[in-house]
Amino acid sequence: MFVGNINVAWACLLAGVIGVIFSKVLSQPEQLISDGVVVFNGILVGCISVAVFPGITGHAIDASFWLFLTIVLIITAYVDRGLNALMAPCQLPALSIPFNFAAVLLLLSMRSAAGLTGTQLPPTPTNTTNSANSTIELDWSKVMEGTLLAAGQIYGVGTIDPSILIYLAFLLFSPVLTIFFYMGSVIGTIIGALVSAAPYTDVYIGLWGYNSMLTAGAVSYFVVPTPGVVLAAAVGATIAATVQAATLHIFSAMTVPVLSYPFNVATLLILAIAVTHDSPFSWVPEKTFPEYHLFLYVRSLRRCQNTVTSSEAPEELLQVNHK
């Protein structure tokens, strides 16, 4: 974060501190606090609010902005706790729904405070940093660059250096998860390129890849990454990209970014299959990392096979003695 945008980094730290404090206040499980799960949505709110919202609301990143952000981060902690409680009976996680709720709450409140409605933008100079990437003909080398930049866009730092660092962090944690992440990013970015019109700026800067990237990664994390799950992750990434394409105009009418709404829709649809009684996927009850999930799954299969083999042996012996 400090490499990409110093204000994003400070917002991330602020969100982490507030998230931990209010997780304690709300009696969140200690394991979830230590794993960082309960501060995930707050960190997203902090990062995206600093990176994206000032250009839409016209607010400077000053004391009042940090006060706004602090209030919404507290709200996020309560929304996260409540949504996870509501979804607990169906065994599905709330994912980043609290982030989407709180971020839109902050954005629209700030736009109202600035007297902005509809698609009206603040009278500030337009950021043309990415104008050099705007081309009439589709440049596939920039499309592939967008598959890398998608990682940075998750945290609102859509430049190549932090994006590569994020991928390296993914790789250090789990090579399997990294493969799924990149597969999703490629699928989403290519679909974005196919459904977009020139100048393809959003494709080149990774905005079409991150929702599909998150979807494929989430599927590989919550269920055992078997060959069937690879297909499910690819389908989920495709759903995320098509949902983004279908809802983009709805969000743009309110000058609201699509955020991670497509990721939540696509991922919950796939995970809902995984928690059914006759699911073709194996749900992971205690989550660590995909490689270990797969190891435990294979070991359990071997134990079942050995149990079946050992139970069949006495039956065969009885048949021989009977003869």
PDB file of C-alpha atoms in Angstrom:
ATOM      1  CA  MET A   1       0.000   0.000   0.000  1.00  0.00           C
ATOM      2  CA  PHE A   2       2.804   2.396   0.873  1.00  0.00           C
ATOM      3  CA  VAL A   3       4.288   1.731  -2.578  1.00  0.00           C
ATOM      4  CA  GLY A   4       1.072   2.528  -4.440  1.00  0.00           C
ATOM      5  CA  ASN A   5      -0.616   5.293  -2.412  1.00  0.00           C
ATOM      6  CA  ILE A   6       0.448   6.529   1.015  1.00  0.00           C
ATOM      7  CA  ASN A   7      -3.071   7.679   1.939  1.00  0.00           C
ATOM      8  CA  VAL A   8      -4.461   4.256   1.071  1.00  0.00           C
ATOM      9  CA  ALA A   9      -1.889   2.713   3.397  1.00  0.00           C
ATOM     10  CA  TRP A  10      -2.889   4.998   6.282  1.00  0.00           C
ATOM     11  CA  ALA A  11      -6.564   4.273   5.642  1.00  0.00           C
ATOM     12  CA  CYS A  12      -5.779   0.569   5.707  1.00  0.00           C
ATOM     13  CA  LEU A  13      -4.044   0.893   9.080  1.00  0.00           C
ATOM     14  CA  LEU A  14      -6.878   3.006  10.487  1.00  0.00           C
ATOM     15  CA  ALA A  15      -9.439   0.456   9.318  1.00  0.00           C
ATOM     16  CA  GLY A  16      -7.453  -2.380  10.853  1.00  0.00           C
ATOM     17  CA  VAL A  17      -7.218  -0.707  14.249  1.00  0.00           C
ATOM     18  CA  ILE A  18     -10.889   0.284  14.342  1.00  0.00           C
ATOM     19  CA  GLY A  19     -11.900  -3.139  13.073  1.00  0.00           C
ATOM     20  CA  VAL A  20     -10.026  -4.951  15.837  1.00  0.00           C
ATOM     21  CA  ILE A  21     -11.333  -2.622  18.558  1.00  0.00           C
ATOM     22  CA  PHE A  22     -14.970  -3.009  17.561  1.00  0.00           C
ATOM     23  CA  SER A  23     -14.567  -6.721  16.941  1.00  0.00           C
ATOM     24  CA  LYS A  24     -13.699  -6.947  20.621  1.00  0.00           C
ATOM     25  CA  VAL A  25     -16.663  -4.734  21.510  1.00  0.00           C
ATOM     26  CA  LEU A  26     -18.983  -6.972  19.470  1.00  0.00           C
ATOM     27  CA  SER A  27     -17.504 -10.167  20.961  1.00  0.00           C
ATOM     28  CA  GLN A  28     -16.278 -11.563  17.675  1.00  0.00           C
ATOM     29  CA  PRO A  29     -14.502 -14.952  17.989  1.00  0.00           C
ATOM     30  CA  GLU A  30     -10.827 -14.556  18.858  1.00  0.00           C
ATOM     31  CA  GLN A  31      -9.821 -16.868  16.023  1.00  0.00           C
ATOM     32  CA  LEU A  32     -11.522 -14.639  13.447  1.00  0.00           C
ATOM     33  CA  ILE A  33      -9.875 -11.563  14.936  1.00  0.00           C
ATOM     34  CA  SER A  34      -6.398 -13.099  14.869  1.00  0.00           C
ATOM     35  CA  ASP A  35      -6.946 -14.336  11.299  1.00  0.00           C
ATOM     36  CA  GLY A  36      -7.898 -10.837  10.155  1.00  0.00           C
ATOM     37  CA  VAL A  37     -11.273 -11.964   8.833  1.00  0.00           C
ATOM     38  CA  VAL A  38     -13.302  -9.439  10.813  1.00  0.00           C
ATOM     39  CA  VAL A  39     -11.276  -6.434   9.599  1.00  0.00           C
ATOM     40  CA  PHE A  40     -11.304  -7.440   5.926  1.00  0.00           C
ATOM     41  CA  ASN A  41     -14.376  -5.410   4.974  1.00  0.00           C
ATOM     42  CA  GLY A  42     -13.272  -2.383   6.942  1.00  0.00           C
ATOM     43  CA  ILE A  43      -9.901  -2.385   5.218  1.00  0.00           C
ATOM     44  CA  LEU A  44     -11.620  -2.494   1.832  1.00  0.00           C
ATOM     45  CA  VAL A  45     -13.793   0.459   2.831  1.00  0.00           C
ATOM     46  CA  GLY A  46     -10.734   2.420   3.894  1.00  0.00           C
ATOM     47  CA  CYS A  47      -8.665   1.644   0.814  1.00  0.00           C
ATOM     48  CA  ILE A  48     -11.348   2.230  -1.800  1.00  0.00           C
ATOM     49  CA  SER A  49     -12.742   5.326  -0.094  1.00  0.00           C
ATOM     50  CA  VAL A  50      -9.377   7.056  -0.189  1.00  0.00           C
ATOM     51  CA  ALA A  51      -8.394   5.874  -3.663  1.00  0.00           C
ATOM     52  CA  VAL A  52     -11.674   6.410  -5.526  1.00  0.00           C
ATOM     53  CA  PHE A  53     -14.182   8.582  -3.702  1.00  0.00           C
ATOM     54  CA  PRO A  54     -12.477  12.022  -3.632  1.00  0.00           C
ATOM     55  CA  GLY A  55     -12.631  12.201  -7.425  1.00  0.00           C
ATOM     56  CA  ILE A  56     -16.365  11.439  -7.346  1.00  0.00           C
ATOM     57  CA  THR A  57     -17.362  13.607  -4.398  1.00  0.00           C
ATOM     58  CA  GLY A  58     -14.888  16.470  -4.692  1.00  0.00           C
ATOM     59  CA  HIS A  59     -13.799  16.093  -1.072  1.00  0.00           C
ATOM     60  CA  ALA A  60     -10.170  16.626  -0.194  1.00  0.00           C
ATOM     61  CA  ILE A  61      -8.484  14.031   1.993  1.00  0.00           C
ATOM     62  CA  ASP A  62      -8.522  16.250   5.054  1.00  0.00           C
ATOM     63  CA  ALA A  63      -9.616  16.025   8.680  1.00  0.00           C
ATOM     64  CA  SER A  64     -13.331  15.960   7.826  1.00  0.00           C
ATOM     65  CA  PHE A  65     -12.771  13.137   5.339  1.00  0.00           C
ATOM     66  CA  TRP A  66     -10.951  11.046   7.948  1.00  0.00           C
ATOM     67  CA  LEU A  67     -13.789  11.730  10.393  1.00  0.00           C
ATOM     68  CA  PHE A  68     -16.354  10.573   7.809  1.00  0.00           C
ATOM     69  CA  LEU A  69     -14.280   7.480   7.164  1.00  0.00           C
ATOM     70  CA  THR A  70     -13.873   6.661  10.859  1.00  0.00           C
ATOM     71  CA  ILE A  71     -17.636   6.786  11.416  1.00  0.00           C
ATOM     72  CA  VAL A  72     -18.304   4.515   8.445  1.00  0.00           C
ATOM     73  CA  LEU A  73     -15.608   2.070   9.564  1.00  0.00           C
ATOM     74  CA  ILE A  74     -17.408   1.722  12.893  1.00  0.00           C
ATOM     75  CA  ILE A  75     -20.678   1.147  11.030  1.00  0.00           C
ATOM     76  CA  THR A  76     -18.929  -1.469   8.880  1.00  0.00           C
ATOM     77  CA  ALA A  77     -17.986  -3.492  11.961  1.00  0.00           C
ATOM     78  CA  TYR A  78     -21.634  -3.683  13.030  1.00  0.00           C
ATOM     79  CA  VAL A  79     -22.887  -4.436   9.520  1.00  0.00           C
ATOM     80  CA  ASP A  80     -20.315  -7.208   9.178  1.00  0.00           C
ATOM     81  CA  ARG A  81     -21.355  -8.783  12.482  1.00  0.00           C
ATOM     82  CA  GLY A  82     -25.044  -8.547  11.652  1.00  0.00           C
ATOM     83  CA  LEU A  83     -24.824  -9.912   8.116  1.00  0.00           C
ATOM     84  CA  ASN A  84     -22.688 -12.862   9.164  1.00  0.00           C
ATOM     85  CA  ALA A  85     -25.230 -13.653  11.887  1.00  0.00           C
ATOM     86  CA  LEU A  86     -28.067 -13.496   9.355  1.00  0.00           C
ATOM     87  CA  MET A  87     -26.247 -15.793   6.928  1.00  0.00           C
ATOM     88  CA  ALA A  88     -24.981 -18.263   9.530  1.00  0.00           C
ATOM     89  CA  PRO A  89     -28.021 -20.608   9.269  1.00  0.00           C
ATOM     90  CA  CYS A  90     -27.288 -21.231   5.585  1.00  0.00           C
ATOM     91  CA  GLN A  91     -23.547 -21.673   6.292  1.00  0.00           C
ATOM     92  CA  LEU A  92     -22.596 -19.015   3.752  1.00  0.00           C
ATOM     93  CA  PRO A  93     -20.160 -16.181   4.479  1.00  0.00           C
ATOM     94  CA  ALA A  94     -21.100 -12.528   4.088  1.00  0.00           C
ATOM     95  CA  LEU A  95     -17.980 -12.048   1.945  1.00  0.00           C
ATOM     96  CA  SER A  96     -17.606  -8.352   1.066  1.00  0.00           C
ATOM     97  CA  ILE A  97     -21.288  -7.423   1.238  1.00  0.00           C
ATOM     98  CA  PRO A  98     -20.617  -5.248   4.332  1.00  0.00           C
ATOM     99  CA  PHE A  99     -17.950  -3.391   2.355  1.00  0.00           C
ATOM    100  CA  ASN A 100     -20.336  -2.690  -0.524  1.00  0.00           C
ATOM    101  CA  PHE A 101     -23.048  -1.504   1.857  1.00  0.00           C
ATOM    102  CA  ALA A 102     -20.778   0.766   3.887  1.00  0.00           C
ATOM    103  CA  ALA A 103     -18.827   2.108   0.911  1.00  0.00           C
ATOM    104  CA  VAL A 104     -21.965   3.120  -0.971  1.00  0.00           C
ATOM    105  CA  LEU A 105     -23.315   4.645   2.244  1.00  0.00           C
ATOM    106  CA  LEU A 106     -20.177   6.761   2.571  1.00  0.00           C
ATOM    107  CA  LEU A 107     -20.015   7.706  -1.103  1.00  0.00           C
ATOM    108  CA  LEU A 108     -23.632   8.796  -1.466  1.00  0.00           C
ATOM    109  CA  SER A 109     -23.530  10.655   1.854  1.00  0.00           C
ATOM    110  CA  MET A 110     -20.449  12.560   0.742  1.00  0.00           C
ATOM    111  CA  ARG A 111     -22.032  13.346  -2.623  1.00  0.00           C
ATOM    112  CA  SER A 112     -25.129  14.650  -0.845  1.00  0.00           C
ATOM    113  CA  ALA A 113     -22.944  16.800   1.379  1.00  0.00           C
ATOM    114  CA  ALA A 114     -21.291  18.209  -1.745  1.00  0.00           C
ATOM    115  CA  GLY A 115     -24.670  18.899  -3.372  1.00  0.00           C
ATOM    116  CA  LEU A 116     -24.053  16.402  -6.191  1.00  0.00           C
ATOM    117  CA  THR A 117     -26.865  14.345  -7.703  1.00  0.00           C
ATOM    118  CA  GLY A 118     -27.181  11.780 -10.482  1.00  0.00           C
ATOM    119  CA  THR A 119     -24.136  11.672 -12.729  1.00  0.00           C
ATOM    120  CA  GLN A 120     -22.988  15.141 -11.742  1.00  0.00           C
ATOM    121  CA  LEU A 121     -19.264  15.301 -10.992  1.00  0.00           C
ATOM    122  CA  PRO A 122     -17.430  17.833  -8.838  1.00  0.00           C
ATOM    123  CA  PRO A 123     -15.826  20.789 -10.647  1.00  0.00           C
ATOM    124  CA  THR A 124     -12.288  19.511 -10.238  1.00  0.00           C
ATOM    125  CA  PRO A 125      -9.636  18.715 -12.841  1.00  0.00           C
ATOM    126  CA  THR A 126     -10.157  15.258 -14.296  1.00  0.00           C
ATOM    127  CA  ASN A 127      -7.480  12.743 -13.503  1.00  0.00           C
ATOM    128  CA  THR A 128      -5.914  11.835 -16.836  1.00  0.00           C
ATOM    129  CA  THR A 129      -3.239   9.517 -15.495  1.00  0.00           C
ATOM    130  CA  ASN A 130      -4.549   6.619 -17.517  1.00  0.00           C
ATOM    131  CA  SER A 131      -5.274   8.564 -20.699  1.00  0.00           C
ATOM    132  CA  ALA A 132      -2.048   7.279 -22.217  1.00  0.00           C
ATOM    133  CA  ASN A 133      -3.519   3.799 -22.019  1.00  0.00           C
ATOM    134  CA  SER A 134      -6.551   4.814 -24.071  1.00  0.00           C
ATOM    135  CA  THR A 135      -6.446   3.403 -27.587  1.00  0.00           C
ATOM    136  CA  ILE A 136      -8.989   2.940 -30.334  1.00  0.00           C
ATOM    137  CA  GLU A 137      -7.818  -0.528 -31.364  1.00  0.00           C
ATOM    138  CA  LEU A 138      -7.766  -3.207 -28.709  1.00  0.00           C
ATOM    139  CA  ASP A 139      -4.182  -3.739 -27.536  1.00  0.00           C
ATOM    140  CA  TRP A 140      -3.895  -7.290 -26.203  1.00  0.00           C
ATOM    141  CA  SER A 141      -0.577  -6.591 -24.496  1.00  0.00           C
ATOM    142  CA  LYS A 142      -2.342  -3.954 -22.396  1.00  0.00           C
ATOM    143  CA  VAL A 143      -5.201  -6.374 -21.831  1.00  0.00           C
ATOM    144  CA  MET A 144      -2.742  -8.838 -20.314  1.00  0.00           C
ATOM    145  CA  GLU A 145      -1.235  -6.022 -18.271  1.00  0.00           C
ATOM    146  CA  GLY A 146      -4.746  -5.429 -16.982  1.00  0.00           C
ATOM    147  CA  THR A 147      -4.835  -8.998 -15.672  1.00  0.00           C
ATOM    148  CA  LEU A 148      -1.939  -8.039 -13.386  1.00  0.00           C
ATOM    149  CA  LEU A 149      -3.317  -4.630 -12.422  1.00  0.00           C
ATOM    150  CA  ALA A 150      -6.540  -6.286 -11.247  1.00  0.00           C
ATOM    151  CA  ALA A 151      -4.752  -7.383  -8.074  1.00  0.00           C
ATOM    152  CA  GLY A 152      -3.936  -3.801  -7.185  1.00  0.00           C
ATOM    153  CA  GLN A 153      -7.461  -2.634  -7.987  1.00  0.00           C
ATOM    154  CA  ILE A 154      -8.789  -4.805  -5.158  1.00  0.00           C
ATOM    155  CA  TYR A 155      -7.175  -2.342  -2.760  1.00  0.00           C
ATOM    156  CA  GLY A 156      -7.488   0.756  -4.917  1.00  0.00           C
ATOM    157  CA  VAL A 157      -3.829   0.886  -5.972  1.00  0.00           C
ATOM    158  CA  GLY A 158      -4.054   0.108  -9.667  1.00  0.00           C
ATOM    159  CA  THR A 159      -0.404   0.475 -10.645  1.00  0.00           C
ATOM    160  CA  ILE A 160       1.976  -2.249 -11.682  1.00  0.00           C
ATOM    161  CA  ASP A 161       4.434  -2.227  -8.746  1.00  0.00           C
ATOM    162  CA  PRO A 162       1.941  -2.819  -5.912  1.00  0.00           C
ATOM    163  CA  SER A 163      -0.007  -5.233  -8.118  1.00  0.00           C
ATOM    164  CA  ILE A 164       3.070  -7.406  -8.605  1.00  0.00           C
ATOM    165  CA  LEU A 165       3.827  -7.236  -4.883  1.00  0.00           C
ATOM    166  CA  ILE A 166       0.279  -8.379  -4.120  1.00  0.00           C
ATOM    167  CA  TYR A 167       0.638 -11.308  -6.519  1.00  0.00           C
ATOM    168  CA  LEU A 168       3.943 -12.244  -4.880  1.00  0.00           C
ATOM    169  CA  ALA A 169       2.219 -12.174  -1.492  1.00  0.00           C
ATOM    170  CA  PHE A 170      -0.517 -14.427  -2.871  1.00  0.00           C
ATOM    171  CA  LEU A 171       2.138 -16.774  -4.236  1.00  0.00           C
ATOM    172  CA  LEU A 172       3.944 -16.881  -0.908  1.00  0.00           C
ATOM    173  CA  PHE A 173       0.721 -17.795   0.875  1.00  0.00           C
ATOM    174  CA  SER A 174      -0.604 -20.322  -1.640  1.00  0.00           C
ATOM    175  CA  PRO A 175       0.511 -21.122  -5.203  1.00  0.00           C
ATOM    176  CA  VAL A 176      -2.806 -22.872  -5.873  1.00  0.00           C
ATOM    177  CA  LEU A 177      -4.786 -19.836  -4.758  1.00  0.00           C
ATOM    178  CA  THR A 178      -2.587 -17.620  -6.927  1.00  0.00           C
ATOM    179  CA  ILE A 179      -3.308 -19.774  -9.982  1.00  0.00           C
ATOM    180  CA  PHE A 180      -7.040 -19.500  -9.361  1.00  0.00           C
ATOM    181  CA  PHE A 181      -6.743 -15.757  -8.811  1.00  0.00           C
ATOM    182  CA  TYR A 182      -4.922 -15.225 -12.080  1.00  0.00           C
ATOM    183  CA  MET A 183      -7.251 -17.538 -13.980  1.00  0.00           C
ATOM    184  CA  GLY A 184     -10.199 -15.474 -12.784  1.00  0.00           C
ATOM    185  CA  SER A 185      -8.443 -12.241 -13.639  1.00  0.00           C
ATOM    186  CA  VAL A 186      -7.748 -13.425 -17.183  1.00  0.00           C
ATOM    187  CA  ILE A 187     -11.362 -14.529 -17.679  1.00  0.00           C
ATOM    188  CA  GLY A 188     -12.808 -11.283 -16.355  1.00  0.00           C
ATOM    189  CA  THR A 189     -10.402  -9.064 -18.262  1.00  0.00           C
ATOM    190  CA  ILE A 190     -10.974 -10.850 -21.565  1.00  0.00           C
ATOM    191  CA  ILE A 191     -14.751 -10.711 -21.144  1.00  0.00           C
ATOM    192  CA  GLY A 192     -14.410  -7.033 -20.305  1.00  0.00           C
ATOM    193  CA  ALA A 193     -12.411  -6.493 -23.485  1.00  0.00           C
ATOM    194  CA  LEU A 194     -15.066  -8.259 -25.541  1.00  0.00           C
ATOM    195  CA  VAL A 195     -18.030  -6.327 -24.136  1.00  0.00           C
ATOM    196  CA  SER A 196     -16.348  -2.915 -23.893  1.00  0.00           C
ATOM    197  CA  ALA A 197     -16.000  -0.201 -26.488  1.00  0.00           C
ATOM    198  CA  ALA A 198     -12.951   1.907 -27.252  1.00  0.00           C
ATOM    199  CA  PRO A 199     -10.879   3.301 -25.608  1.00  0.00           C
ATOM    200  CA  TYR A 200     -10.888   0.192 -23.309  1.00  0.00           C
ATOM    201  CA  THR A 201      -9.339   2.141 -20.443  1.00  0.00           C
ATOM    202  CA  ASP A 202     -11.127   0.175 -17.714  1.00  0.00           C
ATOM    203  CA  VAL A 203      -9.896  -3.070 -19.271  1.00  0.00           C
ATOM    204  CA  TYR A 204      -6.294  -1.891 -19.386  1.00  0.00           C
ATOM    205  CA  ILE A 205      -6.214  -0.690 -15.773  1.00  0.00           C
ATOM    206  CA  GLY A 206      -7.626  -3.912 -14.325  1.00  0.00           C
ATOM    207  CA  LEU A 207     -11.150  -2.834 -13.432  1.00  0.00           C
ATOM    208  CA  TRP A 208     -12.672  -5.745 -15.338  1.00  0.00           C
ATOM    209  CA  GLY A 209     -10.471  -8.379 -13.737  1.00  0.00           C
ATOM    210  CA  TYR A 210     -10.706  -8.007  -9.984  1.00  0.00           C
ATOM    211  CA  ASN A 211     -14.273  -9.268  -9.437  1.00  0.00           C
ATOM    212  CA  SER A 212     -13.673 -12.418 -11.465  1.00  0.00           C
ATOM    213  CA  MET A 213     -10.293 -12.789  -9.795  1.00  0.00           C
ATOM    214  CA  LEU A 214     -11.831 -12.679  -6.330  1.00  0.00           C
ATOM    215  CA  THR A 215     -14.574 -15.097  -7.346  1.00  0.00           C
ATOM    216  CA  ALA A 216     -12.223 -17.774  -8.658  1.00  0.00           C
ATOM    217  CA  GLY A 217      -9.982 -17.410  -5.620  1.00  0.00           C
ATOM    218  CA  ALA A 218     -12.876 -17.591  -3.166  1.00  0.00           C
ATOM    219  CA  VAL A 219     -14.238 -20.752  -4.762  1.00  0.00           C
ATOM    220  CA  SER A 220     -10.828 -22.436  -4.466  1.00  0.00           C
ATOM    221  CA  TYR A 221     -10.586 -21.380  -0.819  1.00  0.00           C
ATOM    222  CA  PHE A 222     -14.010 -22.304   0.525  1.00  0.00           C
ATOM    223  CA  VAL A 223     -14.189 -25.683  -1.243  1.00  0.00           C
ATOM    224  CA  VAL A 224     -11.505 -28.275  -1.921  1.00  0.00           C
ATOM    225  CA  PRO A 225      -9.769 -27.375  -5.228  1.00  0.00           C
ATOM    226  CA  THR A 226     -10.533 -30.559  -7.155  1.00  0.00           C
ATOM    227  CA  PRO A 227     -10.720 -30.626 -10.990  1.00  0.00           C
ATOM    228  CA  GLY A 228     -14.463 -30.028 -10.817  1.00  0.00           C
ATOM    229  CA  VAL A 229     -13.850 -26.931  -8.719  1.00  0.00           C
ATOM    230  CA  VAL A 230     -11.520 -25.552 -11.392  1.00  0.00           C
ATOM    231  CA  LEU A 231     -14.465 -25.584 -13.788  1.00  0.00           C
ATOM    232  CA  ALA A 232     -16.767 -24.105 -11.138  1.00  0.00           C
ATOM    233  CA  ALA A 233     -14.272 -21.312 -10.467  1.00  0.00           C
ATOM    234  CA  ALA A 234     -14.057 -20.533 -14.179  1.00  0.00           C
ATOM    235  CA  VAL A 235     -17.848 -20.446 -14.433  1.00  0.00           C
ATOM    236  CA  GLY A 236     -18.024 -18.253 -11.337  1.00  0.00           C
ATOM    237  CA  ALA A 237     -15.473 -15.850 -12.821  1.00  0.00           C
ATOM    238  CA  THR A 238     -17.555 -15.696 -15.988  1.00  0.00           C
ATOM    239  CA  ILE A 239     -20.709 -14.986 -13.982  1.00  0.00           C
ATOM    240  CA  ALA A 240     -18.930 -12.185 -12.117  1.00  0.00           C
ATOM    241  CA  ALA A 241     -17.795 -10.536 -15.353  1.00  0.00           C
ATOM    242  CA  THR A 242     -21.222 -10.797 -16.966  1.00  0.00           C
ATOM    243  CA  VAL A 243     -22.925  -9.435 -13.843  1.00  0.00           C
ATOM    244  CA  GLN A 244     -20.486  -6.533 -13.960  1.00  0.00           C
ATOM    245  CA  ALA A 245     -21.314  -5.918 -17.610  1.00  0.00           C
ATOM    246  CA  ALA A 246     -25.049  -6.085 -16.915  1.00  0.00           C
ATOM    247  CA  THR A 247     -25.054  -3.791 -13.876  1.00  0.00           C
ATOM    248  CA  LEU A 248     -22.405  -1.278 -14.896  1.00  0.00           C
ATOM    249  CA  HIS A 249     -24.941   1.135 -16.378  1.00  0.00           C
ATOM    250  CA  ILE A 250     -27.165   0.890 -13.303  1.00  0.00           C
ATOM    251  CA  PHE A 251     -24.315   1.879 -11.005  1.00  0.00           C
ATOM    252  CA  SER A 252     -22.974   4.559 -13.340  1.00  0.00           C
ATOM    253  CA  ALA A 253     -26.382   6.274 -13.351  1.00  0.00           C
ATOM    254  CA  MET A 254     -25.738   7.096  -9.682  1.00  0.00           C
ATOM    255  CA  THR A 255     -21.999   7.669 -10.204  1.00  0.00           C
ATOM    256  CA  VAL A 256     -21.316   4.694  -7.949  1.00  0.00           C
ATOM    257  CA  PRO A 257     -18.490   2.267  -8.784  1.00  0.00           C
ATOM    258  CA  VAL A 258     -19.532  -1.338  -9.253  1.00  0.00           C
ATOM    259  CA  LEU A 259     -17.229  -2.214  -6.322  1.00  0.00           C
ATOM    260  CA  SER A 260     -17.336  -5.964  -5.553  1.00  0.00           C
ATOM    261  CA  TYR A 261     -21.059  -6.531  -6.075  1.00  0.00           C
ATOM    262  CA  PRO A 262     -20.457  -8.966  -9.004  1.00  0.00           C
ATOM    263  CA  PHE A 263     -18.003 -10.952  -6.883  1.00  0.00           C
ATOM    264  CA  ASN A 264     -20.554 -11.404  -4.107  1.00  0.00           C
ATOM    265  CA  VAL A 265     -23.319 -12.493  -6.472  1.00  0.00           C
ATOM    266  CA  ALA A 266     -21.184 -14.983  -8.399  1.00  0.00           C
ATOM    267  CA  THR A 267     -19.368 -16.435  -5.395  1.00  0.00           C
ATOM    268  CA  LEU A 268     -22.463 -16.938  -3.264  1.00  0.00           C
ATOM    269  CA  LEU A 269     -24.192 -18.716  -6.148  1.00  0.00           C
ATOM    270  CA  ILE A 270     -21.317 -21.205  -6.463  1.00  0.00           C
ATOM    271  CA  LEU A 271     -20.868 -21.636  -2.706  1.00  0.00           C
ATOM    272  CA  ALA A 272     -24.604 -22.217  -2.282  1.00  0.00           C
ATOM    273  CA  ILE A 273     -24.156 -25.346  -4.383  1.00  0.00           C
ATOM    274  CA  ALA A 274     -21.302 -26.456  -2.143  1.00  0.00           C
ATOM    275  CA  VAL A 275     -23.387 -26.431   1.050  1.00  0.00           C
ATOM    276  CA  THR A 276     -26.210 -28.572  -0.352  1.00  0.00           C
ATOM    277  CA  HIS A 277     -26.631 -32.168   0.785  1.00  0.00           C
ATOM    278  CA  ASP A 278     -25.791 -33.748  -2.580  1.00  0.00           C
ATOM    279  CA  SER A 279     -23.137 -31.236  -3.601  1.00  0.00           C
ATOM    280  CA  PRO A 280     -20.470 -32.237  -6.144  1.00  0.00           C
ATOM    281  CA  PHE A 281     -18.021 -30.076  -4.176  1.00  0.00           C
ATOM    282  CA  SER A 282     -16.403 -30.679  -0.807  1.00  0.00           C
ATOM    283  CA  TRP A 283     -16.932 -27.773   1.597  1.00  0.00           C
ATOM    284  CA  VAL A 284     -13.962 -26.904   3.818  1.00  0.00           C
ATOM    285  CA  PRO A 285     -15.107 -26.693   7.460  1.00  0.00           C
ATOM    286  CA  GLU A 286     -11.815 -25.421   8.912  1.00  0.00           C
ATOM    287  CA  LYS A 287     -10.035 -23.169   6.454  1.00  0.00           C
ATOM    288  CA  THR A 288      -6.271 -22.778   6.213  1.00  0.00           C
ATOM    289  CA  PHE A 289      -4.958 -22.751   2.631  1.00  0.00           C
ATOM    290  CA  PRO A 290      -5.979 -24.687  -0.510  1.00  0.00           C
ATOM    291  CA  GLU A 291      -2.973 -27.016  -0.610  1.00  0.00           C
ATOM    292  CA  TYR A 292      -3.690 -28.265   2.904  1.00  0.00           C
ATOM    293  CA  HIS A 293      -7.397 -28.560   2.141  1.00  0.00           C
ATOM    294  CA  LEU A 294      -6.545 -30.769  -0.831  1.00  0.00           C
ATOM    295  CA  PHE A 295      -4.105 -32.826   1.244  1.00  0.00           C
ATOM    296  CA  LEU A 296      -6.738 -33.536   3.903  1.00  0.00           C
ATOM    297  CA  TYR A 297      -9.298 -34.375   1.229  1.00  0.00           C
ATOM    298  CA  VAL A 298      -7.016 -36.887  -0.512  1.00  0.00           C
ATOM    299  CA  ARG A 299      -6.039 -38.428   2.815  1.00  0.00           C
ATOM    300  CA  SER A 300      -9.680 -38.877   3.802  1.00  0.00           C
ATOM    301  CA  LEU A 301     -10.419 -40.532   0.455  1.00  0.00           C
ATOM    302  CA  ARG A 302      -7.565 -42.984   0.962  1.00  0.00           C
ATOM    303  CA  ARG A 303      -8.758 -43.797   4.459  1.00  0.00           C
ATOM    304  CA  CYS A 304     -12.239 -44.486   3.139  1.00  0.00           C
ATOM    305  CA  GLN A 305     -10.818 -46.768   0.455  1.00  0.00           C
ATOM    306  CA  ASN A 306      -8.720 -48.638   3.025  1.00  0.00           C
ATOM    307  CA  THR A 307     -11.747 -49.013   5.284  1.00  0.00           C
ATOM    308  CA  VAL A 308     -13.828 -50.437   2.442  1.00  0.00           C
ATOM    309  CA  THR A 309     -11.035 -52.831   1.472  1.00  0.00           C
ATOM    310  CA  SER A 310     -10.555 -54.072   5.036  1.00  0.00           C
ATOM    311  CA  SER A 311     -14.304 -54.589   5.494  1.00  0.00           C
ATOM    312  CA  GLU A 312     -14.554 -56.610   2.283  1.00  0.00           C
ATOM    313  CA  ALA A 313     -11.735 -58.984   3.261  1.00  0.00           C
ATOM    314  CA  PRO A 314     -13.596 -60.794   6.120  1.00  0.00           C
ATOM    315  CA  GLU A 315     -16.633 -61.254   3.864  1.00  0.00           C
ATOM    316  CA  GLU A 316     -14.488 -62.958   1.232  1.00  0.00           C
ATOM    317  CA  LEU A 317     -12.928 -65.158   3.934  1.00  0.00           C
ATOM    318  CA  LEU A 318     -16.365 -66.215   5.177  1.00  0.00           C
ATOM    319  CA  GLN A 319     -17.405 -67.128   1.651  1.00  0.00           C
ATOM    320  CA  VAL A 320     -14.305 -69.319   1.240  1.00  0.00           C
ATOM    321  CA  ASN A 321     -14.893 -71.089   4.582  1.00  0.00           C
ATOM    322  CA  HIS A 322     -18.528 -71.684   3.707  1.00  0.00           C
ATOM    323  CA  LYS A 323     -17.516 -73.431   0.511  1.00  0.00           C
TER     324      LYS A 323
END
